[in-house]
C-alpha positions as a Markdown table, in Angstrom:
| # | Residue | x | y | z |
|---|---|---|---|---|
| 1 | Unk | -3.9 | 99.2 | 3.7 |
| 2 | Unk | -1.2 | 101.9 | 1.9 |
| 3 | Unk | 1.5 | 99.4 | 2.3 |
| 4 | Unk | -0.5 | 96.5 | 0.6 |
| 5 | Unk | -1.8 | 98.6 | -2.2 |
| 6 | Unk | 1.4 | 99.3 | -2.9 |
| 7 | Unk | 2.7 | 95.7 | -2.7 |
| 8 | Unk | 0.1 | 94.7 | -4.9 |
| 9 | Unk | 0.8 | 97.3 | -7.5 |
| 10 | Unk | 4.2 | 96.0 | -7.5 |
| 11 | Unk | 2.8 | 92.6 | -8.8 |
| 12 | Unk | 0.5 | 93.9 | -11.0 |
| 13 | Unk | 3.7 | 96.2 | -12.7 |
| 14 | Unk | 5.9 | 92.8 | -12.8 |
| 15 | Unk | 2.4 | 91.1 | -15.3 |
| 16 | Unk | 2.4 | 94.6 | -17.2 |
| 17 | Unk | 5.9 | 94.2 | -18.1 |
| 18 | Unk | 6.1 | 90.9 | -18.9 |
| 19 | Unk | 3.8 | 91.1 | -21.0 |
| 20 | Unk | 5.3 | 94.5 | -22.6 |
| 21 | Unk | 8.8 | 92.4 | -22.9 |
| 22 | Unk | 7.5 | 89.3 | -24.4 |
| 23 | Unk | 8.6 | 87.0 | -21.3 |
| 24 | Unk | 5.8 | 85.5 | -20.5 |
| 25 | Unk | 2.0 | 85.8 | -19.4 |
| 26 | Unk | 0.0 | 88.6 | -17.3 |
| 27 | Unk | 1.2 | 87.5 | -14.4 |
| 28 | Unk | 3.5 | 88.9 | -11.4 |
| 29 | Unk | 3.6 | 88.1 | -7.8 |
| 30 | Unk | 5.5 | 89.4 | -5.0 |
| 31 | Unk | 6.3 | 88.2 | -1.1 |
| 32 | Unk | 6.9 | 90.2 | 1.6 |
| 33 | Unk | 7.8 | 89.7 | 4.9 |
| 34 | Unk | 8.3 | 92.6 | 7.7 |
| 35 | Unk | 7.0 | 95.1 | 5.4 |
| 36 | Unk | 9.6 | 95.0 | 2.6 |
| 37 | Unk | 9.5 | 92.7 | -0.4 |
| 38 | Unk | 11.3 | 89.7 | -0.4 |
| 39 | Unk | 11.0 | 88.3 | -3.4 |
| 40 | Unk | 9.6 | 89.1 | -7.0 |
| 41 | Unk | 8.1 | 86.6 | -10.1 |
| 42 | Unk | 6.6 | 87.0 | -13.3 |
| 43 | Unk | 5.4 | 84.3 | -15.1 |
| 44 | Unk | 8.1 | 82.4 | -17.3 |
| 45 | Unk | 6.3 | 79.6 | -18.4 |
| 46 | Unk | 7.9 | 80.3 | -22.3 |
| 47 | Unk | 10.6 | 81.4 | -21.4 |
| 48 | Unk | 11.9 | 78.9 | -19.7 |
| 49 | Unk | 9.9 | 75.8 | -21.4 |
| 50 | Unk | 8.9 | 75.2 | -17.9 |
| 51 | Unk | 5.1 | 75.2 | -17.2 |
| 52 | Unk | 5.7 | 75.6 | -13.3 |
| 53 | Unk | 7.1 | 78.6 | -13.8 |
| 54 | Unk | 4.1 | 80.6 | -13.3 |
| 55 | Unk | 4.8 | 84.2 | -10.8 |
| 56 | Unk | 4.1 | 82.6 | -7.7 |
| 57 | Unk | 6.1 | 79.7 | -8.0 |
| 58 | Unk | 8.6 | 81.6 | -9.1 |
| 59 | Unk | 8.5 | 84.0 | -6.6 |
| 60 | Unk | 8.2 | 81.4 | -4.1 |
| 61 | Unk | 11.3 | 79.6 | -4.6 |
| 62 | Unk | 13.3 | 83.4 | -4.4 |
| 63 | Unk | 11.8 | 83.8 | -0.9 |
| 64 | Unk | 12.3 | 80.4 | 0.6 |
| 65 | Unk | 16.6 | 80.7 | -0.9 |
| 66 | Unk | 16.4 | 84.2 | 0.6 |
| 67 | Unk | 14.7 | 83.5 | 4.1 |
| 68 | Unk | 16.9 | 79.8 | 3.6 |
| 69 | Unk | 13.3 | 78.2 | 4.7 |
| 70 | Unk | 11.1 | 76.0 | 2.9 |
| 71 | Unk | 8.4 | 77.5 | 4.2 |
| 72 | Unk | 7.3 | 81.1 | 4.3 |
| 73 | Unk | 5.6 | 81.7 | 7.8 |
| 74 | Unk | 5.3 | 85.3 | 8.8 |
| 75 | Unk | 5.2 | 86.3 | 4.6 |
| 76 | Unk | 2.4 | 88.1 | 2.7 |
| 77 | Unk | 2.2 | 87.2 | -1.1 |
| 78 | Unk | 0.6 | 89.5 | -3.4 |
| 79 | Unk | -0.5 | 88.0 | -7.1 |
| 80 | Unk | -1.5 | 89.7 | -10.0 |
| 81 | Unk | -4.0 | 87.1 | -10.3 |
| 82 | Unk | -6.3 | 84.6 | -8.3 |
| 83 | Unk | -3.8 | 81.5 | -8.2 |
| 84 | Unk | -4.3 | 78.6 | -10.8 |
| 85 | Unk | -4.5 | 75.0 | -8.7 |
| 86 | Unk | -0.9 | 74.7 | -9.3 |
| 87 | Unk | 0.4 | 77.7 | -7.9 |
| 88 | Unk | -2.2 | 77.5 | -4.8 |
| 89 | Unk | -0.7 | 74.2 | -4.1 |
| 90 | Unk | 2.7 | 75.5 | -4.0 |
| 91 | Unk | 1.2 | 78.7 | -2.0 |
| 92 | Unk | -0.1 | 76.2 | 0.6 |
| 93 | Unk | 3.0 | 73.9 | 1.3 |
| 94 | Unk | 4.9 | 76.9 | 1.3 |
| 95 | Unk | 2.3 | 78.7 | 4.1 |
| 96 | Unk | 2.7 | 82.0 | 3.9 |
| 97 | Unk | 0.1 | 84.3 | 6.2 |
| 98 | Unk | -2.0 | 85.6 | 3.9 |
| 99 | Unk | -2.3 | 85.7 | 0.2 |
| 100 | Unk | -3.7 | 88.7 | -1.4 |
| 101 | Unk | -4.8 | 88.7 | -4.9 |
| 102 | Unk | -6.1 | 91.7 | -8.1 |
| 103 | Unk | -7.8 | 89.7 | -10.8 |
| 104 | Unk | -9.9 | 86.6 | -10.3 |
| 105 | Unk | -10.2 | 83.6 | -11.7 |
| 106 | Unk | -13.1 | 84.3 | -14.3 |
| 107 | Unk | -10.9 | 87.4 | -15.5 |
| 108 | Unk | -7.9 | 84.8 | -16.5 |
| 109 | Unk | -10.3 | 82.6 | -18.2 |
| 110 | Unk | -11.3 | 85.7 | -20.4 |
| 111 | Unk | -8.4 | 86.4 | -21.5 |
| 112 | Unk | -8.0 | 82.0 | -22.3 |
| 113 | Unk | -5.8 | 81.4 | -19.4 |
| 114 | Unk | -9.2 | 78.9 | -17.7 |
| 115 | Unk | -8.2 | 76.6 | -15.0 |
| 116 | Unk | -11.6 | 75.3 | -14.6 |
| 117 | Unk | -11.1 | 71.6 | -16.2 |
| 118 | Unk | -8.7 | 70.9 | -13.6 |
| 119 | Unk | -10.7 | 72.1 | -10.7 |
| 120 | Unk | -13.0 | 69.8 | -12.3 |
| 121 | Unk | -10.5 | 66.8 | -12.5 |
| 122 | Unk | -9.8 | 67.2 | -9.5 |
| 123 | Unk | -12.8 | 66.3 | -8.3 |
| 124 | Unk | -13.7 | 63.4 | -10.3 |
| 125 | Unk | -12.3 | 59.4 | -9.3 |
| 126 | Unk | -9.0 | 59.1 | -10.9 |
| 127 | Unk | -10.8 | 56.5 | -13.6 |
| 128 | Unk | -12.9 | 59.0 | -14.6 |
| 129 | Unk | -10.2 | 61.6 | -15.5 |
| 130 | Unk | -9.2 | 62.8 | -18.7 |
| 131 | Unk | -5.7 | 62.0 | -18.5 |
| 132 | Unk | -5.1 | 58.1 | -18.2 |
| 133 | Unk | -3.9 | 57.7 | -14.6 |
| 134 | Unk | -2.5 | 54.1 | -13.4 |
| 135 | Unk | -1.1 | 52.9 | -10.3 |
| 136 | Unk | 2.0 | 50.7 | -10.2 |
| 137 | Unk | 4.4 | 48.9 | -7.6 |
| 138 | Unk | 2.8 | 50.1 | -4.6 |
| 139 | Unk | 4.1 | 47.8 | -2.4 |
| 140 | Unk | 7.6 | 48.6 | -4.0 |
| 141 | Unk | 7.1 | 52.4 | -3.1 |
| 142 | Unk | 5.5 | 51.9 | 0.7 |
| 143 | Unk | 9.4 | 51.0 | 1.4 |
| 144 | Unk | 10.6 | 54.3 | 1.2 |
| 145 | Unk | 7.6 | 55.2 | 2.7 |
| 146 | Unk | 8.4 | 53.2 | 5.5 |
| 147 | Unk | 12.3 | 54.5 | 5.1 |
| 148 | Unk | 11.3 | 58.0 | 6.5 |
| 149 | Unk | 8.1 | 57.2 | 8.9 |
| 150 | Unk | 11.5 | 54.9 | 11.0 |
| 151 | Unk | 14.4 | 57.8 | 10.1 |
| 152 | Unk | 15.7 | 59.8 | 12.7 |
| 153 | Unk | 17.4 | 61.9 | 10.7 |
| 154 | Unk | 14.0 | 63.4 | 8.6 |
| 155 | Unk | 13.3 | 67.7 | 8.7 |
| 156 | Unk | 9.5 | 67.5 | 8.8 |
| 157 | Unk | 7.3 | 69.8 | 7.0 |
């Protein structure tokens, strides 16, 4: 319990000082595999003009060019904060062990960071969403769709 205490302070440093710098939101995250940190992000959503690049994400692609993996089995990540949709997407393709996390949710939407509308949208029918969503050329796409389910040259994941 020592060890992930102090994993997760290390996260919760990386959102105090990006806030204190002016980088970016409250928000750190680290990952860890074997005991030792392998990877480090802080949100950089403004910094970057980017608005994927929220701590885990970030952190997520540092570990996965570090291990050389796309996935991060046998890794622990610690987040300042209970992951938005986005980043527990990400966190879930990427499928580390376990995910540890300091503030929830409810705190973020406090402080006007609230994810709630798109847990929300997420539930409704597409029709019924707030941001107009169309299909087109399906049967146009199901051909690369069809490309890899025949390849035998695909890395499944």
């Amino acid at each position: 319990m020592k060890k992930q205490e102090e994993f997760m302070r290390e996260a919760i440093r990386l959102s105090l000082e990006n806030v204190q710098s002016g980088t970016g939101g409250p928000f750190g995250a680290v990952i860890v595999k074997n005991g030792k940190i392998i990877a480090r992000g802080a949100n950089q959503v403004t910094a970057n003009n980017d608005p994927t690049a929220h701590a885990e994400v970030m952190a997520i692609r540092q570990a996965c060019q570090e291990l050389g993996s796309f996935q991060l089995t046998g890794c622990e990540i610690y987040c300042s904060c209970e992951p938005c949709p986005m980043c527990l997407g990400a966190i879930y393709w990427a499928r580390p062990d376990t995910i540890y996390f300091a503030n929830t949710k409810q705190d973020a939407a406090e402080i006007n960071f609230d994810d709630q509308f798109i847990y929300e949208e997420l539930e409704l029918p597409i029709a019924q969403r707030k941001l107009p969503t169309r299909q087109l050329l399906r049967n146009e796409a199901q051909i690369a769709f069809k490309a890899w389910q025949q390849s035998t040259t695909k890395k499944e994941y």
